[in-house]
PDB file of C-alpha atoms in Angstrom:
ATOM      1  CA  MET A  22    -235.484 186.283  54.345  1.00 40.00           C
ATOM      2  CA  SER A  23    -234.656 182.611  54.759  1.00 38.00           C
ATOM      3  CA  THR A  24    -233.682 180.644  51.724  1.00 39.00           C
ATOM      4  CA  ALA A  25    -234.375 177.445  53.279  1.00 39.00           C
ATOM      5  CA  ALA A  26    -237.052 174.945  51.636  1.00 37.00           C
ATOM      6  CA  ALA A  27    -240.530 174.640  53.803  1.00 37.00           C
ATOM      7  CA  PRO A  28    -240.497 171.631  55.540  1.00 40.00           C
ATOM      8  CA  SER A  29    -243.494 170.148  53.460  1.00 42.00           C
ATOM      9  CA  THR A  30    -241.225 170.188  50.274  1.00 44.00           C
ATOM     10  CA  ARG A  31    -237.981 169.217  51.804  1.00 54.00           C
ATOM     11  CA  THR A  32    -236.382 166.090  50.682  1.00 64.00           C
ATOM     12  CA  GLY A  33    -233.215 164.459  52.524  1.00 88.00           C
ATOM     13  CA  LEU A  34    -235.282 163.245  55.262  1.00 90.00           C
ATOM     14  CA  VAL A  35    -236.487 159.956  55.939  1.00 91.00           C
ATOM     15  CA  LEU A  36    -239.117 159.035  58.275  1.00 87.00           C
ATOM     16  CA  ALA A  37    -236.745 158.313  61.173  1.00 90.00           C
ATOM     17  CA  ASP A  38    -235.243 161.630  60.932  1.00 89.00           C
ATOM     18  CA  LEU A  39    -238.832 163.235  62.085  1.00 87.00           C
ATOM     19  CA  LEU A  40    -237.941 161.810  65.674  1.00 88.00           C
ATOM     20  CA  PRO A  41    -235.620 163.805  67.989  1.00 89.00           C
ATOM     21  CA  ALA A  42    -232.050 163.087  66.928  1.00 88.00           C
ATOM     22  CA  SER A  43    -229.746 161.226  69.440  1.00 91.00           C
ATOM     23  CA  ARG A  44    -227.282 158.044  69.505  1.00 94.00           C
ATOM     24  CA  VAL A  45    -230.115 156.392  71.675  1.00 95.00           C
ATOM     25  CA  ARG A  46    -232.756 157.054  68.963  1.00 93.00           C
ATOM     26  CA  ASP A  47    -230.495 155.713  66.370  1.00 95.00           C
ATOM     27  CA  THR A  48    -229.529 152.621  68.393  1.00 96.00           C
ATOM     28  CA  ALA A  49    -233.211 151.713  69.185  1.00 96.00           C
ATOM     29  CA  LEU A  50    -234.181 152.312  65.501  1.00 96.00           C
ATOM     30  CA  VAL A  51    -231.461 149.841  64.360  1.00 97.00           C
ATOM     31  CA  LEU A  52    -232.216 147.369  66.944  1.00 97.00           C
ATOM     32  CA  GLY A  53    -236.179 147.715  66.499  1.00 96.00           C
ATOM     33  CA  GLY A  54    -235.501 147.428  62.669  1.00 96.00           C
ATOM     34  CA  ALA A  55    -233.562 143.993  63.307  1.00 97.00           C
ATOM     35  CA  ALA A  56    -236.282 142.686  65.606  1.00 97.00           C
ATOM     36  CA  LEU A  57    -239.111 143.589  63.199  1.00 96.00           C
ATOM     37  CA  THR A  58    -237.393 141.535  60.394  1.00 96.00           C
ATOM     38  CA  GLY A  59    -236.811 138.747  62.599  1.00 95.00           C
ATOM     39  CA  LEU A  60    -240.472 138.882  63.784  1.00 95.00           C
ATOM     40  CA  ALA A  61    -241.664 139.145  60.255  1.00 94.00           C
ATOM     41  CA  ALA A  62    -239.611 136.273  59.165  1.00 94.00           C
ATOM     42  CA  GLN A  63    -241.751 134.018  61.256  1.00 93.00           C
ATOM     43  CA  ILE A  64    -244.594 134.681  58.790  1.00 90.00           C
ATOM     44  CA  ALA A  65    -243.459 131.832  56.727  1.00 89.00           C
ATOM     45  CA  VAL A  66    -245.367 129.850  54.191  1.00 90.00           C
ATOM     46  CA  PRO A  67    -243.704 126.831  52.596  1.00 91.00           C
ATOM     47  CA  VAL A  68    -243.396 126.782  48.689  1.00 89.00           C
ATOM     48  CA  PRO A  69    -243.630 123.387  47.273  1.00 89.00           C
ATOM     49  CA  GLY A  70    -240.419 122.388  45.443  1.00 85.00           C
ATOM     50  CA  SER A  71    -238.445 125.343  46.966  1.00 88.00           C
ATOM     51  CA  PRO A  72    -235.981 125.427  49.979  1.00 90.00           C
ATOM     52  CA  VAL A  73    -237.227 129.168  50.428  1.00 90.00           C
ATOM     53  CA  PRO A  74    -240.442 130.085  52.033  1.00 90.00           C
ATOM     54  CA  VAL A  75    -242.663 133.142  51.368  1.00 90.00           C
ATOM     55  CA  THR A  76    -242.233 135.349  54.406  1.00 91.00           C
ATOM     56  CA  GLY A  77    -242.847 139.009  55.635  1.00 90.00           C
ATOM     57  CA  GLN A  78    -239.111 139.149  56.081  1.00 92.00           C
ATOM     58  CA  THR A  79    -238.332 140.994  52.532  1.00 91.00           C
ATOM     59  CA  PHE A  80    -241.249 143.468  53.138  1.00 91.00           C
ATOM     60  CA  ALA A  81    -239.894 144.280  56.717  1.00 94.00           C
ATOM     61  CA  ALA A  82    -236.228 144.699  55.204  1.00 94.00           C
ATOM     62  CA  LEU A  83    -237.501 147.012  52.573  1.00 93.00           C
ATOM     63  CA  LEU A  84    -239.862 149.020  55.171  1.00 93.00           C
ATOM     64  CA  VAL A  85    -236.981 149.215  57.623  1.00 95.00           C
ATOM     65  CA  GLY A  86    -234.541 150.619  54.863  1.00 95.00           C
ATOM     66  CA  THR A  87    -236.765 153.101  53.428  1.00 94.00           C
ATOM     67  CA  ALA A  88    -237.896 154.289  56.942  1.00 93.00           C
ATOM     68  CA  LEU A  89    -234.476 154.599  58.542  1.00 95.00           C
ATOM     69  CA  GLY A  90    -232.583 155.586  55.657  1.00 95.00           C
ATOM     70  CA  ALA A  91    -229.488 153.717  54.012  1.00 95.00           C
ATOM     71  CA  GLY A  92    -227.093 153.819  56.913  1.00 95.00           C
ATOM     72  CA  ARG A  93    -229.306 152.877  59.925  1.00 96.00           C
ATOM     73  CA  GLY A  94    -231.308 150.547  57.440  1.00 96.00           C
ATOM     74  CA  LEU A  95    -228.038 148.778  56.681  1.00 97.00           C
ATOM     75  CA  ALA A  96    -227.054 148.495  60.360  1.00 97.00           C
ATOM     76  CA  SER A  97    -230.248 147.114  61.258  1.00 97.00           C
ATOM     77  CA  LEU A  98    -230.082 144.327  58.578  1.00 97.00           C
ATOM     78  CA  ALA A  99    -226.644 143.641  59.567  1.00 98.00           C
ATOM     79  CA  VAL A 100    -227.730 143.155  63.171  1.00 98.00           C
ATOM     80  CA  TYR A 101    -230.431 140.943  62.197  1.00 97.00           C
ATOM     81  CA  ALA A 102    -227.988 138.783  59.918  1.00 97.00           C
ATOM     82  CA  LEU A 103    -225.069 138.591  62.270  1.00 97.00           C
ATOM     83  CA  ALA A 104    -227.588 137.758  65.299  1.00 97.00           C
ATOM     84  CA  GLY A 105    -229.046 134.892  63.153  1.00 96.00           C
ATOM     85  CA  LEU A 106    -225.449 133.794  62.362  1.00 96.00           C
ATOM     86  CA  ALA A 107    -224.733 133.752  66.051  1.00 96.00           C
ATOM     87  CA  GLY A 108    -227.677 131.514  66.653  1.00 95.00           C
ATOM     88  CA  VAL A 109    -230.586 133.738  67.276  1.00 95.00           C
ATOM     89  CA  PRO A 110    -233.497 131.664  65.760  1.00 94.00           C
ATOM     90  CA  TRP A 111    -235.202 134.542  63.786  1.00 92.00           C
ATOM     91  CA  PHE A 112    -234.525 133.510  60.266  1.00 93.00           C
ATOM     92  CA  ALA A 113    -237.529 132.116  58.581  1.00 91.00           C
ATOM     93  CA  ASN A 114    -239.358 129.302  60.276  1.00 85.00           C
ATOM     94  CA  GLY A 115    -237.146 130.027  63.466  1.00 87.00           C
ATOM     95  CA  SER A 116    -234.024 129.029  61.993  1.00 91.00           C
ATOM     96  CA  HIS A 117    -230.309 130.553  62.106  1.00 93.00           C
ATOM     97  CA  GLY A 118    -227.062 130.136  60.558  1.00 92.00           C
ATOM     98  CA  ILE A 119    -226.056 129.733  56.941  1.00 93.00           C
ATOM     99  CA  GLY A 120    -228.751 127.990  54.902  1.00 91.00           C
ATOM    100  CA  ALA A 121    -229.664 127.760  51.236  1.00 91.00           C
ATOM    101  CA  SER A 122    -231.844 131.016  51.651  1.00 92.00           C
ATOM    102  CA  PHE A 123    -228.998 133.045  53.296  1.00 95.00           C
ATOM    103  CA  GLY A 124    -228.177 134.743  50.104  1.00 96.00           C
ATOM    104  CA  TYR A 125    -231.595 136.432  50.343  1.00 96.00           C
ATOM    105  CA  ILE A 126    -230.530 137.935  53.651  1.00 96.00           C
ATOM    106  CA  LEU A 127    -227.331 139.264  52.252  1.00 97.00           C
ATOM    107  CA  GLY A 128    -229.511 140.782  49.339  1.00 97.00           C
ATOM    108  CA  MET A 129    -231.680 142.603  52.008  1.00 96.00           C
ATOM    109  CA  LEU A 130    -228.575 144.117  53.487  1.00 96.00           C
ATOM    110  CA  LEU A 131    -228.008 145.767  50.153  1.00 97.00           C
ATOM    111  CA  ALA A 132    -231.558 146.373  49.490  1.00 97.00           C
ATOM    112  CA  ALA A 133    -232.009 148.286  52.711  1.00 97.00           C
ATOM    113  CA  ALA A 134    -229.180 150.455  51.871  1.00 97.00           C
ATOM    114  CA  ALA A 135    -230.617 151.077  48.331  1.00 97.00           C
ATOM    115  CA  VAL A 136    -234.139 152.012  49.287  1.00 96.00           C
ATOM    116  CA  GLY A 137    -232.740 153.944  52.105  1.00 95.00           C
ATOM    117  CA  ALA A 138    -230.794 155.951  49.887  1.00 96.00           C
ATOM    118  CA  LEU A 139    -233.785 156.465  47.527  1.00 95.00           C
ATOM    119  CA  ALA A 140    -236.034 157.462  50.244  1.00 93.00           C
ATOM    120  CA  ARG A 141    -233.526 160.242  51.159  1.00 94.00           C
ATOM    121  CA  ARG A 142    -234.328 161.510  47.722  1.00 94.00           C
ATOM    122  CA  GLY A 143    -238.027 161.299  48.279  1.00 90.00           C
ATOM    123  CA  ALA A 144    -238.709 158.144  46.514  1.00 88.00           C
ATOM    124  CA  ASP A 145    -241.127 157.052  49.405  1.00 90.00           C
ATOM    125  CA  ARG A 146    -243.568 160.094  49.240  1.00 89.00           C
ATOM    126  CA  SER A 147    -245.762 159.092  46.322  1.00 88.00           C
ATOM    127  CA  VAL A 148    -247.456 155.984  45.442  1.00 88.00           C
ATOM    128  CA  TRP A 149    -245.641 155.215  42.062  1.00 90.00           C
ATOM    129  CA  ARG A 150    -242.237 156.369  43.429  1.00 91.00           C
ATOM    130  CA  THR A 151    -242.741 153.749  46.318  1.00 91.00           C
ATOM    131  CA  ALA A 152    -243.582 151.066  43.669  1.00 90.00           C
ATOM    132  CA  GLY A 153    -240.464 151.757  41.976  1.00 92.00           C
ATOM    133  CA  THR A 154    -238.396 151.935  45.196  1.00 94.00           C
ATOM    134  CA  MET A 155    -240.015 148.435  46.328  1.00 92.00           C
ATOM    135  CA  ALA A 156    -239.390 146.871  42.871  1.00 93.00           C
ATOM    136  CA  LEU A 157    -235.670 147.911  42.730  1.00 95.00           C
ATOM    137  CA  GLY A 158    -235.255 146.598  46.374  1.00 95.00           C
ATOM    138  CA  SER A 159    -236.954 143.362  45.749  1.00 95.00           C
ATOM    139  CA  ALA A 160    -234.585 143.087  42.391  1.00 95.00           C
ATOM    140  CA  VAL A 161    -231.433 143.563  44.532  1.00 97.00           C
ATOM    141  CA  ILE A 162    -232.584 140.996  46.820  1.00 96.00           C
ATOM    142  CA  TYR A 163    -233.213 138.482  44.095  1.00 96.00           C
ATOM    143  CA  ALA A 164    -229.927 139.473  42.381  1.00 97.00           C
ATOM    144  CA  VAL A 165    -227.937 138.114  45.354  1.00 97.00           C
ATOM    145  CA  GLY A 166    -230.345 135.418  46.545  1.00 96.00           C
ATOM    146  CA  VAL A 167    -231.126 133.525  43.472  1.00 97.00           C
ATOM    147  CA  PRO A 168    -227.393 132.875  42.445  1.00 98.00           C
ATOM    148  CA  TYR A 169    -226.619 132.059  46.114  1.00 97.00           C
ATOM    149  CA  LEU A 170    -229.460 129.417  46.011  1.00 96.00           C
ATOM    150  CA  ALA A 171    -228.096 127.953  42.920  1.00 97.00           C
ATOM    151  CA  LEU A 172    -224.559 127.840  44.309  1.00 97.00           C
ATOM    152  CA  SER A 173    -225.629 126.486  47.728  1.00 95.00           C
ATOM    153  CA  THR A 174    -227.840 123.702  46.546  1.00 95.00           C
ATOM    154  CA  GLY A 175    -226.012 122.854  43.296  1.00 96.00           C
ATOM    155  CA  MET A 176    -229.213 123.835  41.179  1.00 95.00           C
ATOM    156  CA  SER A 177    -228.965 125.056  37.652  1.00 96.00           C
ATOM    157  CA  ALA A 178    -229.543 128.664  37.028  1.00 96.00           C
ATOM    158  CA  SER A 179    -233.101 127.901  35.641  1.00 96.00           C
ATOM    159  CA  ALA A 180    -234.007 125.800  38.286  1.00 96.00           C
ATOM    160  CA  ALA A 181    -232.965 128.381  40.904  1.00 96.00           C
ATOM    161  CA  ILE A 182    -235.006 130.902  39.089  1.00 96.00           C
ATOM    162  CA  ALA A 183    -237.834 128.448  39.136  1.00 95.00           C
ATOM    163  CA  ALA A 184    -237.516 127.892  42.726  1.00 94.00           C
ATOM    164  CA  GLY A 185    -236.423 131.170  44.120  1.00 94.00           C
ATOM    165  CA  LEU A 186    -237.916 133.833  42.037  1.00 95.00           C
ATOM    166  CA  THR A 187    -241.021 132.873  40.109  1.00 94.00           C
ATOM    167  CA  PRO A 188    -242.995 131.567  43.022  1.00 92.00           C
ATOM    168  CA  PHE A 189    -242.430 134.803  44.630  1.00 92.00           C
ATOM    169  CA  LEU A 190    -243.488 137.464  42.260  1.00 92.00           C
ATOM    170  CA  ILE A 191    -247.100 137.650  43.286  1.00 90.00           C
ATOM    171  CA  GLY A 192    -246.380 138.064  46.726  1.00 88.00           C
ATOM    172  CA  ASP A 193    -243.721 140.751  46.119  1.00 87.00           C
ATOM    173  CA  ALA A 194    -246.425 142.697  44.159  1.00 89.00           C
ATOM    174  CA  LEU A 195    -248.811 142.610  47.201  1.00 88.00           C
ATOM    175  CA  LYS A 196    -246.123 143.569  49.421  1.00 85.00           C
ATOM    176  CA  ALA A 197    -245.148 146.555  47.138  1.00 84.00           C
ATOM    177  CA  ALA A 198    -248.742 147.529  47.066  1.00 86.00           C
ATOM    178  CA  LEU A 199    -249.020 147.455  50.818  1.00 86.00           C
ATOM    179  CA  ALA A 200    -245.785 149.847  51.059  1.00 83.00           C
ATOM    180  CA  MET A 201    -247.286 152.010  48.392  1.00 83.00           C
ATOM    181  CA  GLY A 202    -250.194 152.564  50.767  1.00 84.00           C
ATOM    182  CA  VAL A 203    -248.264 152.813  54.034  1.00 84.00           C
ATOM    183  CA  LEU A 204    -245.250 154.899  53.219  1.00 85.00           C
ATOM    184  CA  PRO A 205    -246.844 157.951  51.312  1.00 82.00           C
ATOM    185  CA  THR A 206    -249.786 157.788  53.842  1.00 84.00           C
ATOM    186  CA  ALA A 207    -247.226 158.208  56.646  1.00 85.00           C
ATOM    187  CA  TRP A 208    -245.607 161.107  55.036  1.00 85.00           C
ATOM    188  CA  LYS A 209    -249.142 162.853  54.504  1.00 82.00           C
ATOM    189  CA  PHE A 210    -249.899 162.124  57.992  1.00 86.00           C
ATOM    190  CA  VAL A 211    -246.897 164.030  59.362  1.00 83.00           C
ATOM    191  CA  GLY A 212    -247.538 166.697  56.951  1.00 76.00           C
ATOM    192  CA  ARG A 213    -244.429 166.513  54.838  1.00 60.00           C
ATOM    193  CA  ARG A 214    -244.479 165.412  51.203  1.00 54.00           C
TER     194      ARG A 214
END
């Protein structure tokens, strides 16, 4: 008699682990996650009074981290950041290099690892756990991005919060709601909760 848990109740897996394991798979997932983040960054809406636009980039970074796990998610966002620093125009609005919003990209690296680690523990398998995971990931992004914004622009802390946090909270709630539908549904679809 086996003591292994049934596949439908096992945690320790992220969605990417359901694909056959290989280095080719992992490389493709990392590069695909970087490309998805770069593509999502092009969905950018300017925010009056802020050098930081609303983008799909944060949603993609959190989705990549959750679906790929901490290691591959971090690697994917590292590829995204390094390629953008090297001149690939795939930061928000087709930009590249270091700008006032680069701190958010650094925060996305950490957030991808954090949400990926939580996903390994099953945090993406129910609506409410996914909501908490996305909220934590967003908080990590802001914890790095807002202070970087203040330092890079000379803004006061309150001005950086007003320009780099407050206008984005409603959009983040909508992105979290989307993730709350997508991730648990994906697990239901593959029959593993």
